[in-house]
Coordinates of C-alpha atoms and ligand atoms in Angstrom, one line a residue:
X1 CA 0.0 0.0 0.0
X2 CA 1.2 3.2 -1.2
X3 CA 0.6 6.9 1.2
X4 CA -1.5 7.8 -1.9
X5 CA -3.9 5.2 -0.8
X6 CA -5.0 6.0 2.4
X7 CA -5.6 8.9 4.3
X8 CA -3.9 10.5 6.9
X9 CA -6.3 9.6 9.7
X10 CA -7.6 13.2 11.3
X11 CA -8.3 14.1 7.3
X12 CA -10.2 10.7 6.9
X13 CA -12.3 11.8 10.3
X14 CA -12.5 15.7 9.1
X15 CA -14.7 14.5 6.1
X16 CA -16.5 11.1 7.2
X17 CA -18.2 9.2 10.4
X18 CA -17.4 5.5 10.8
X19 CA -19.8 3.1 11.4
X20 CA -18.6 0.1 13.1
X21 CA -20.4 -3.5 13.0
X22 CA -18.8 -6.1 15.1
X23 CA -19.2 -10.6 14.9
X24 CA -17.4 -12.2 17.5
X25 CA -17.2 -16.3 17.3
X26 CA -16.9 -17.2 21.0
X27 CA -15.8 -21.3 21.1
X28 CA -17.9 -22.7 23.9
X29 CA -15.7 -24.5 26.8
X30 CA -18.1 -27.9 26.6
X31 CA -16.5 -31.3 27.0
X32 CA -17.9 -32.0 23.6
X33 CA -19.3 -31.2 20.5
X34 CA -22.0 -29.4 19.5
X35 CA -24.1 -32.2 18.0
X36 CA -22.2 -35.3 19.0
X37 CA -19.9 -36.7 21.6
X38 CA -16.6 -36.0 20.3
X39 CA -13.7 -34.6 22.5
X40 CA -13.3 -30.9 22.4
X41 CA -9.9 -30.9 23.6
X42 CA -7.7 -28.5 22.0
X43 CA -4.0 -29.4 20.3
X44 CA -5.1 -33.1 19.6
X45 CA -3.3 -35.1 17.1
X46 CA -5.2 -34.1 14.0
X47 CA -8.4 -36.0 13.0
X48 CA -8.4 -38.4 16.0
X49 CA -11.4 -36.6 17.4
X50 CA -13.8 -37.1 14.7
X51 CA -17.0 -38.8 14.3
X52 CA -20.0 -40.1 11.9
X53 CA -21.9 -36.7 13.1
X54 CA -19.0 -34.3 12.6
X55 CA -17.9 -35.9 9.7
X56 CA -21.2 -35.5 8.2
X57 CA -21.2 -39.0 7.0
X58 CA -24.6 -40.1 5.2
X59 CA -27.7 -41.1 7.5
X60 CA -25.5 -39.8 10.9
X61 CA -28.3 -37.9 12.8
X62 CA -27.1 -35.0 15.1
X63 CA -28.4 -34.0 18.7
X64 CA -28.4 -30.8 20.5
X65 CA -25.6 -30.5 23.4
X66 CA -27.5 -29.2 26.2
X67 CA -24.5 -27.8 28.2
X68 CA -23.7 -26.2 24.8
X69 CA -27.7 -24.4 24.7
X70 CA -27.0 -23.3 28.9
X71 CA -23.6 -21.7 27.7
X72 CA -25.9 -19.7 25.4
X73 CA -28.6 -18.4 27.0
X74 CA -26.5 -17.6 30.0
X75 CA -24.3 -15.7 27.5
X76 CA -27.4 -13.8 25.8
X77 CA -28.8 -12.9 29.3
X78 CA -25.4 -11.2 30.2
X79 CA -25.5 -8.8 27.2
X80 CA -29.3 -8.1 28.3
X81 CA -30.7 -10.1 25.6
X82 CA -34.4 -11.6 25.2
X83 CA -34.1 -15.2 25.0
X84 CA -36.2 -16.4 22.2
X85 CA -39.5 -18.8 23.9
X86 CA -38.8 -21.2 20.6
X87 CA -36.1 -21.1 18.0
X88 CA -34.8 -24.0 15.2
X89 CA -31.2 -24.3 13.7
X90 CA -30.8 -23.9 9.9
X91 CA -28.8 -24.8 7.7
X92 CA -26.1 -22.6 6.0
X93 CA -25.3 -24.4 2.9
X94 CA -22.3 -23.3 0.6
X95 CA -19.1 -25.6 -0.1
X96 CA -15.4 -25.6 1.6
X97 CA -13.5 -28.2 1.9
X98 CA -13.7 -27.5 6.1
X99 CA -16.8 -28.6 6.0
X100 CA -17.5 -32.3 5.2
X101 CA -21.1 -31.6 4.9
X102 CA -21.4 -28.9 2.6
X103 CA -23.8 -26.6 5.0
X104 CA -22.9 -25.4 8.7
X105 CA -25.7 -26.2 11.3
X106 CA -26.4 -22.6 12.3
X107 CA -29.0 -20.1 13.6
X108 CA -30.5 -17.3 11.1
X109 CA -34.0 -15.9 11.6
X110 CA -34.6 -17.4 14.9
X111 CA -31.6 -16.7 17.1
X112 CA -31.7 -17.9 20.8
X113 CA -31.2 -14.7 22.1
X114 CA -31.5 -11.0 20.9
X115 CA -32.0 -7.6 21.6
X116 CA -29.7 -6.7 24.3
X117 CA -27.4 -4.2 25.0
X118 CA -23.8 -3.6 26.6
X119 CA -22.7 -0.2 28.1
X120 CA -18.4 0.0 28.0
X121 CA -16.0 2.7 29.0
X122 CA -13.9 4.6 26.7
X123 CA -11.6 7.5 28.1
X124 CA -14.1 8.3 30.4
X125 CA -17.2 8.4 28.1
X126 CA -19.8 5.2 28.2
X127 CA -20.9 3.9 24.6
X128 CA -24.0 1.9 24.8
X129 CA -23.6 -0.9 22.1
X130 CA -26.5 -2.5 21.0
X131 CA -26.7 -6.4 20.5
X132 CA -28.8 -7.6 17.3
X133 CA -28.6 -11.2 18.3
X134 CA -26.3 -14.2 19.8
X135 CA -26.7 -17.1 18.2
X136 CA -25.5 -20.9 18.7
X137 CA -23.8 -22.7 15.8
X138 CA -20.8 -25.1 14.9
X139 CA -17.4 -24.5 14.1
X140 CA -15.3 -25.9 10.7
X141 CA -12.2 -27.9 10.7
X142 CA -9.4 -26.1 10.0
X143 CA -6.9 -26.1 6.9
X144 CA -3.4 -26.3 7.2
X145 CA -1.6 -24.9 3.2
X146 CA 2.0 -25.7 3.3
X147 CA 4.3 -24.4 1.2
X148 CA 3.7 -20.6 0.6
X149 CA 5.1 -18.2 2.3
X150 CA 2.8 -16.4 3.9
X151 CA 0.7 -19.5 5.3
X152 CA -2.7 -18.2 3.1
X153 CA -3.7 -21.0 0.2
X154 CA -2.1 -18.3 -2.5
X155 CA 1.3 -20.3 -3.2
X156 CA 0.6 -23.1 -1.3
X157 CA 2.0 -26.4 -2.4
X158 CA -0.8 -28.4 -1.0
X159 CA -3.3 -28.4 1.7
X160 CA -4.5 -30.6 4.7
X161 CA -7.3 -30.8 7.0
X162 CA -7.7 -31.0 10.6
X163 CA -11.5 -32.3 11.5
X164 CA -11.4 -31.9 15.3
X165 CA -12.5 -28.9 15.8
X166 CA -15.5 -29.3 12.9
X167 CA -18.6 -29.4 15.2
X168 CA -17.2 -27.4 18.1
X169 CA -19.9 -25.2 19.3
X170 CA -19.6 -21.4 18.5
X171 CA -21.9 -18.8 20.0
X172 CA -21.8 -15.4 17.4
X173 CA -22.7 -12.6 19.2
X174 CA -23.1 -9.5 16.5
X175 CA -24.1 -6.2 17.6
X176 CA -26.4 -3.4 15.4
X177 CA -24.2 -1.0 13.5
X178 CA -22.6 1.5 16.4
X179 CA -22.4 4.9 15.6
X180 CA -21.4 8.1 17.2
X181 CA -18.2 6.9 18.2
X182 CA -16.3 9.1 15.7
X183 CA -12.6 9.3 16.2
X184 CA -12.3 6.5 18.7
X185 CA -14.2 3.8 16.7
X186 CA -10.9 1.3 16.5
X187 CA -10.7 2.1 20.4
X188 CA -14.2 1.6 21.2
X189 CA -14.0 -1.7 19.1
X190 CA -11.2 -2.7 21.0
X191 CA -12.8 -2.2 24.6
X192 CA -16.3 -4.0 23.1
X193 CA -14.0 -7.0 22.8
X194 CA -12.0 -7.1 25.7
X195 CA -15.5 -6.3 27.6
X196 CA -16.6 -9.2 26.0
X197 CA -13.8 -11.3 26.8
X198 CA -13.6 -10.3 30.6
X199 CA -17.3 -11.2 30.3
X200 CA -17.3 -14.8 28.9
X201 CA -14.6 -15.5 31.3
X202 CA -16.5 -14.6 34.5
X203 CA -19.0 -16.4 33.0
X204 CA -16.8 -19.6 32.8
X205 CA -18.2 -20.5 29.1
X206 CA -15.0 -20.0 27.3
X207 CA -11.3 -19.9 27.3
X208 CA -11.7 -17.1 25.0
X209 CA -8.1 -17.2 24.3
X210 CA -7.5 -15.2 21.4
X211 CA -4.2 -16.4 19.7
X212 CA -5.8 -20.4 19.9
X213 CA -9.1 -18.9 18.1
X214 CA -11.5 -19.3 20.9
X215 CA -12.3 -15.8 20.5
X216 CA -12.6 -14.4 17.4
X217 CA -13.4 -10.8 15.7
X218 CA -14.3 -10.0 12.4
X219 CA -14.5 -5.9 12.4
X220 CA -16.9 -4.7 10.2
X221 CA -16.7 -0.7 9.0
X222 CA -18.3 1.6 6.4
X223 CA -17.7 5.5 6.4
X224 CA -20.8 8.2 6.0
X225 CA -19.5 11.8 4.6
X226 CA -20.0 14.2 7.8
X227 CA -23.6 15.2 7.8
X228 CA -25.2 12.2 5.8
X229 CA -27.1 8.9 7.9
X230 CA -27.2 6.8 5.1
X231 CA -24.9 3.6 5.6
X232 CA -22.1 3.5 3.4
X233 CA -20.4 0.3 2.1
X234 CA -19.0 -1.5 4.5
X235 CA -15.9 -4.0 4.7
X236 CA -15.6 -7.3 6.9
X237 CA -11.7 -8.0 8.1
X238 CA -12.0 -11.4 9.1
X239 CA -10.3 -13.1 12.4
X240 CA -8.7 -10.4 13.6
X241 CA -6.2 -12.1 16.3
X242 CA -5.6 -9.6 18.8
X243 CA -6.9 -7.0 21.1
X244 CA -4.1 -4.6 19.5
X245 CA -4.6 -6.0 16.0
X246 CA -8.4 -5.0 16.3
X247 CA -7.7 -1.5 16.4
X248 CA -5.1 -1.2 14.1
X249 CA -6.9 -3.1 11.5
X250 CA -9.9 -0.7 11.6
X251 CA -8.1 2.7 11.9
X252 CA -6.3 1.2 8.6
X253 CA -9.7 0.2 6.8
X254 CA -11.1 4.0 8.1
X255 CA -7.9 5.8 6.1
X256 CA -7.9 3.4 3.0
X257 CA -11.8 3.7 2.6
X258 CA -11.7 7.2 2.9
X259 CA -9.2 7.8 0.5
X260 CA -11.1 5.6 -1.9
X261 CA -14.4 8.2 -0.8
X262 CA -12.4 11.0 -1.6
X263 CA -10.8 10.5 -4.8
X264 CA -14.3 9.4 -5.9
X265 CA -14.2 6.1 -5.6
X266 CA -16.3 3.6 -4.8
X267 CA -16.0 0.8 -1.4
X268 CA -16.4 -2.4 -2.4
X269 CA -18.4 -4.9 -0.4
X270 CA -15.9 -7.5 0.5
X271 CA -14.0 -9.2 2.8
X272 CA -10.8 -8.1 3.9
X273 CA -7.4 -10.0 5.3
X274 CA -5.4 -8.1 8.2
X275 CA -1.4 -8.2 7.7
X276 CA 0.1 -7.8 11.0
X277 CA 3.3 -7.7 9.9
X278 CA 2.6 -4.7 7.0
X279 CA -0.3 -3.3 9.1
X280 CA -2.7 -3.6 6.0
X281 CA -5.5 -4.9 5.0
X282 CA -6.2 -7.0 1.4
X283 CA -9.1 -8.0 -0.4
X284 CA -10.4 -11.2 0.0
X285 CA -13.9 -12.2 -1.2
X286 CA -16.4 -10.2 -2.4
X287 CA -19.3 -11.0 0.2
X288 CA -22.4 -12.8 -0.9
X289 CA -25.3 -12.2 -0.1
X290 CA -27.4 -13.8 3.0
X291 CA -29.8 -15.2 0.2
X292 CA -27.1 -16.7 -1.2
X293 CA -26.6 -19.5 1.1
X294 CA -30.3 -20.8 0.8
X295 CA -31.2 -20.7 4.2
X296 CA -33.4 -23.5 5.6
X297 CA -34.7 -24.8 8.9
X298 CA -32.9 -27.8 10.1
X299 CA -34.7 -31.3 9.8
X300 CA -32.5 -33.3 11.9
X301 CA -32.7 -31.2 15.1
X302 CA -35.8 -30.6 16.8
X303 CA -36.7 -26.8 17.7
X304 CA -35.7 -25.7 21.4
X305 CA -38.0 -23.9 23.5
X306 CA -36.4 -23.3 26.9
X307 CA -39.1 -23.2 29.6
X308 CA -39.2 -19.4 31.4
X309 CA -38.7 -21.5 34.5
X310 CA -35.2 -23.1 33.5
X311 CA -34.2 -19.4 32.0
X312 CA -35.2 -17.9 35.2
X313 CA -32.6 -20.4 37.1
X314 CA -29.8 -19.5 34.8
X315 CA -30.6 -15.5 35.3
X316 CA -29.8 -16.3 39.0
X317 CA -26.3 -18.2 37.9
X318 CA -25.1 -15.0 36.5
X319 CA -22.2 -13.2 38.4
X320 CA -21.7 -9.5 38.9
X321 CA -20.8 -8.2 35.7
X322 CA -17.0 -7.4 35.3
X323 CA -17.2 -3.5 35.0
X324 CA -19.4 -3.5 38.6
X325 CA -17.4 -5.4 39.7
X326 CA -13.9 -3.9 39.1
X327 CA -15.5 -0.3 40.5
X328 CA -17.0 -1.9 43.7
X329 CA -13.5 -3.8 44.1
X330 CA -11.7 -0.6 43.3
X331 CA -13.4 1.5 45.3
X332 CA -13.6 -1.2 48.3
X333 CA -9.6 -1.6 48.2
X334 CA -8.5 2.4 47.8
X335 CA -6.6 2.1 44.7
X336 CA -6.0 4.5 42.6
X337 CA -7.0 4.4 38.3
X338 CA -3.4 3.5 38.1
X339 CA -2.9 1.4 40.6
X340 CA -5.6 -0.8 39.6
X341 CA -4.5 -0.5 35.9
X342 CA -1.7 -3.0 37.2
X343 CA -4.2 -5.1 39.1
X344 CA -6.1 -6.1 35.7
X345 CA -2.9 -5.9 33.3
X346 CA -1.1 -8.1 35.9
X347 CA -4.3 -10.7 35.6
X348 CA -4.0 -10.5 39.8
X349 CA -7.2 -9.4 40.2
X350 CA -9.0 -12.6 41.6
X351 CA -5.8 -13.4 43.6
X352 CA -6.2 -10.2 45.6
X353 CA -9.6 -10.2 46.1
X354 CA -8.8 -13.7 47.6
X355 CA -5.9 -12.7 49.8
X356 CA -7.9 -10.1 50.9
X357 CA -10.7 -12.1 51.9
X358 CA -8.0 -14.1 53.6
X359 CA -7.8 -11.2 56.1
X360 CA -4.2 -9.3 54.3
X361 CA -5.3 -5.6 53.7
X362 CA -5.4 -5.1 50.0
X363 CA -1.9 -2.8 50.1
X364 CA -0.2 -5.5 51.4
X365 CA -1.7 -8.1 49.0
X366 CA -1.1 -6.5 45.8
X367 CA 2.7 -5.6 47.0
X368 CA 3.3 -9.2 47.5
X369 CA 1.2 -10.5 43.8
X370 CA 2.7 -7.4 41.8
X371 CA 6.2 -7.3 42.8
X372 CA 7.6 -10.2 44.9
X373 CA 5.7 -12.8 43.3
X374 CA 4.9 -11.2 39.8
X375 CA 8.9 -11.4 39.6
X376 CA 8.9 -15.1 40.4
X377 CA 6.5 -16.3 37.7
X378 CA 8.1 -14.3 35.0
X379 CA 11.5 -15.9 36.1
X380 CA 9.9 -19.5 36.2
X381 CA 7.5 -18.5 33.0
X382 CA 4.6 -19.1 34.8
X383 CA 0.8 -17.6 35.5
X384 CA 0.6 -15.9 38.6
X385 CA -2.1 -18.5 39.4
X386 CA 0.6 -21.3 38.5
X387 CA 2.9 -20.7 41.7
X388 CA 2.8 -23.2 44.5
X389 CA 1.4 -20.3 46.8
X390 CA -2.2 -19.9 47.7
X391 CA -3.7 -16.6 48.7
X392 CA -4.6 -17.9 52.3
X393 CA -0.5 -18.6 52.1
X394 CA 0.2 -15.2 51.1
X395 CA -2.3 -13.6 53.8
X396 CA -0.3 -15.7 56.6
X397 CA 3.2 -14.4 55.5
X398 CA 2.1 -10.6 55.7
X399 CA 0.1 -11.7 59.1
X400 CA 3.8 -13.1 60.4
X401 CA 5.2 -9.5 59.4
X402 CA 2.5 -7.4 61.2
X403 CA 3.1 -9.9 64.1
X404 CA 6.9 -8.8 63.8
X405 CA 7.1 -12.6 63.6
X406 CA 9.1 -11.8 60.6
X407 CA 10.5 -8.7 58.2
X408 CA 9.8 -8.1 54.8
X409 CA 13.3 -9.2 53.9
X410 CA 12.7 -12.6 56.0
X411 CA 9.1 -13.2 54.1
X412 CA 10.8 -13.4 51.1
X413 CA 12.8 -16.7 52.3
X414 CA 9.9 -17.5 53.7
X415 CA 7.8 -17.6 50.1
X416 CA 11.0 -19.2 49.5
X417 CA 10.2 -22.0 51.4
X418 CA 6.4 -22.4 50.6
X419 CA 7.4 -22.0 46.6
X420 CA 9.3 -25.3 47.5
X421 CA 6.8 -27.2 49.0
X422 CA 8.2 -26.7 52.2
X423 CA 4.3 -26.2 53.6
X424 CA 3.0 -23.4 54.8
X425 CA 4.2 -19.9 56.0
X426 CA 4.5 -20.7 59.7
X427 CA 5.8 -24.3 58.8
X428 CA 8.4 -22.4 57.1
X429 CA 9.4 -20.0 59.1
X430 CA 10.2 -23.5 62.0
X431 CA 11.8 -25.4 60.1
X432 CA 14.0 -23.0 58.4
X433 CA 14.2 -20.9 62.0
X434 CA 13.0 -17.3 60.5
X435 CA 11.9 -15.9 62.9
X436 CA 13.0 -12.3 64.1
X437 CA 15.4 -12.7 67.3
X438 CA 13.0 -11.0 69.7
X439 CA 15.6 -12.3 73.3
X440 CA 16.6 -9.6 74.4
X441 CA 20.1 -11.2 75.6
X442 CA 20.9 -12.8 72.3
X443 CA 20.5 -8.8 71.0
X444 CA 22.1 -7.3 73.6
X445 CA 25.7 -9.6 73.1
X446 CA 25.2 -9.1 69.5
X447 CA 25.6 -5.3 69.9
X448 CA 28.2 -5.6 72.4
X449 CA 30.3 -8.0 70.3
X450 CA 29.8 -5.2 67.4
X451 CA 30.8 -2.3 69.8
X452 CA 34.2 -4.3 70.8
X453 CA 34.9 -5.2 67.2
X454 CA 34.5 -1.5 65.9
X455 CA 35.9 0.5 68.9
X456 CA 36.6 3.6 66.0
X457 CA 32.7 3.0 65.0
X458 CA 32.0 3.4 68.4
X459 CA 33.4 6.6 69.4
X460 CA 32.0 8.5 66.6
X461 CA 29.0 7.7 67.8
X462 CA 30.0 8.4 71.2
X463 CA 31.2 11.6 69.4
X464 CA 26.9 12.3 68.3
X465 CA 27.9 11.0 64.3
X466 CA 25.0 9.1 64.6
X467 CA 25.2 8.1 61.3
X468 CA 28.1 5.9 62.0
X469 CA 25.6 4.1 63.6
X470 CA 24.6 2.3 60.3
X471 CA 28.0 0.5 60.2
X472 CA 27.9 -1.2 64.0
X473 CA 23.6 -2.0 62.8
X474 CA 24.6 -4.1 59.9
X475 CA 27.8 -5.8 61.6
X476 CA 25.0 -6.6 64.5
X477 CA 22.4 -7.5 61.4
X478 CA 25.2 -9.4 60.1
X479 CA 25.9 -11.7 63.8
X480 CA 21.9 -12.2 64.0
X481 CA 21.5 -13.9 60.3
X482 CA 19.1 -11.0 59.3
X483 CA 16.8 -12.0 62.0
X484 CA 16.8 -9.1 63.9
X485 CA 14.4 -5.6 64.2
X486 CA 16.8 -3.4 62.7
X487 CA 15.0 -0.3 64.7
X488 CA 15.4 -2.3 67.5
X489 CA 19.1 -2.8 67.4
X490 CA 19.6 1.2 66.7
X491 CA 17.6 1.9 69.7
X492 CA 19.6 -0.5 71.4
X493 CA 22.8 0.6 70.0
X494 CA 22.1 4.4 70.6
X495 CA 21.4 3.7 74.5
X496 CA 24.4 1.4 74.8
X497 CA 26.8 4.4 73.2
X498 CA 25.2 7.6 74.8
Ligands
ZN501 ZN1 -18.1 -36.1 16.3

């Protein structure tokens, strides 16, 4: 892509209004497939989790998961969402070689749930983004072309097919078009996501790991010239990998379409391929229309019609949403936007609120899960939620160092020590004999011996240069293995030389 071809990005904004639409393809967490029993295990040997059903073999007849169905109306009842009374599958039909059966078992014009809406946070201004629907459906296998450079089936020497995850079940949640958001559309699009993602997770219904394709975006955006409300053309990147790659992808389609607009051009409906590595986008298909796939209801699955009883129940399974959550915690624990910033970045959010609950004050546990032990899973490569250390652990440890039972220098040996399996905090701090020297004899020889062995030291401070202190504290630190109070032994030391 040449400058010529895109816009600078305030000019693009100057003359048009983007209109975002956004399709996320949330895998569902199930132990199996959507309409049979396979294994939905990811990183399997390919094809060795296949079956009749998601092979689409002749005269195999699926069946609904139920799990699968739960996972969804939970999921459309947390973005506010009407849950439909009675709704069928359909079939999509159109031919690729991912799918063995030549249609996809989808939703179209009766989606379980729709009609909802999701209010997110953007530099301080809240962008209500409406929901059109969330609908269940199955996921394709996935091809593998070898040989080309770039990984895409242009240049490819040959192709192969992985069938385990055809049938996994998919839940696409696709909002209305969201306007208004001018400048900040790739930003907003990129909070709607990660919302969604802290969502699904609290919900439990998905790893919604982005880089293994359990979450997946395809970023829809047309442009309107500045005081029109007619829809412009609009573009689809497809699986758009990354938080990060989300916004860049769309504040690239916003410059290239509006340089098309403005030298009088015309957008072309299409899909669109994200480069991360260029930081461009490249035509794909040109996008069919929905009439085009010959829509029809399912025969091989009967309808589903979840009582109001059963949707009530799972209304009461929902957990406080994320955002309420993080200001109630935030506010609860006195940390500042910043502070908390590193909370959520550092994914220690449910550790704290844990340790706290263990009785730590929150200060004390996010010191020990941002710094100390942050440190130790980088080191080891680890999640934070990997270390041999529980929250209740991590409470007990600062509970020894507000006892006096130990100093912060001592609690690190001590995490040492539970790290190692060595048991727990006070376990540790016996067996490995931590504890601060609190005899008052053993101290008092200990300064004494210091006094004789430094006589120079000694006078100075005789002399009131207190500050020669510091040399007779850490010989004294030195004698008592660190397990001293070093105010202690200065008050000590300043009565014993006055
Ligand atoms: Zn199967």
């Amino acid at each position: 892509m040449t400058a010529a071809e895109i816009l600078d990005y305030d000019d693009a904004l100057a003359s048009y209004d983007p209109v975002l639409g956004l399709e996320v393809h949330v895998e569902l967490n199930t132990h199996s497939k959507m309409f049979c029993g396979c294994s939905t295990k990811f990183g399997a040997e390919p094809n060795t989790q296949t079956c009749p059903v998601c092979l689409g073999l002749p005269g195999s007849l699926p069946v609904v998961n139920g799990a699968a169905v739960e996972s969804a109306i939970r999921i459309g009842l947390a973005l506010g969402c009407e849950i439909a009374p009675w709704c069928r599958f359909a079939r999509k039909n159109y031919f690729y070689p991912d799918m063995t059966k030549d249609f996809q078992t989808s939703q179209y014009d009766e989606p379980i749930a729709y009609n909802g809406s999701v209010t997110i946070e953007v530099d301080g201004v809240d962008y209500v983004i409406e929901i059109e629907r969330a609908h269940m459906e199955e996921d394709a296998g996935k091809l593998l072309h070898v040989g080309g450079a770039t990984g895409r089936i242009q240049g490819a020497e040959y192709s192969l097919i992985d069938y385990n995850r055809a049938g996994v079940p998919l839940i696409e949640i696709v909002t209305k078009p969201i306007r208004g958001t001018g400048a900040n559309a790739p930003e907003v699009a990129k909070a709607y996501v990660s919302f969604l993602r802290d969502l699904l997770r609290s919900l439990g219904v998905s790893d919604v790991r982005m880089e293994q394709g359990s979450l997946r975006c395809d970023a829809n955006v047309s442009l309107m010239p500045k005081g029109t409300t007619e829809l412009g053309t609009r573009t689809e990147t497809k699986n758009v990998n990354s938080l990060r790659s989300i916004e860049r992808a769309l504040r690239y389609e916003i410059r290239r379409q509006a340089a098309v607009l403005a030298s009088g051009g015309r957008v072309h409906q299409e899909t669109r391929h994200w480069h991360e590595d260029g930081g461009y986008t490249s035509p794909g298909r040109s996008k069919v229309q929905a009439e085009d796939y010959r829509y029809f209801p399912e025969p091989d699955l009967v309808p589903i019609a979840p009582s109001r009883e059963w949707v009530e129940q799972l209304r009461a399974t929902l957990p406080e949403m994320p955002a309420v959550r993080n200001k109630r915690l935030q506010a609860e624990w006195g940390f500042t936007d910043r502070e908390f910033g590193d909370v959520i970045a550092g994914s220690a959010l449910d550790l704290i609120e844990a340790t706290v609950a263990a009785g730590a004050s929150a200060a004390a546990a996010r010191k020990w899960w941002l710094s100390e032990l942050a440190r130790r899973a980088n080191e080891a490569d680890l999640e934070l939620t990997e270390l041999n250390i529980t929250p209740v652990q991590v409470a007990a440890v600062q509970k020894l160092v507000d006892a006096g039972t130990i100093n912060d220098k001592l609690a690190r040996q001590v995490i040492d020590g539970v790290l190692a399996g060595e048991g727990d905090p006070e376990d540790v701090v016996a067996s490995r004999n931590l504890a601060v020297v609190s005899d008052s004899g053993a101290l008092e020889a200990a300064v004494d011996k210091a006094i004789a062995a430094d006589p120079d030291a000694a006078q100075k401070v005789r002399d009131g240069k207190v500050q020669a202190a510091g040399a007779l504290i850490g010989s004294v630190m030195r004698e008592m293995r660190g397990q001293a109070d070093a105010a202690a032994v200065r008050t000590l030391l300043l009565d014993r030389l006055s």
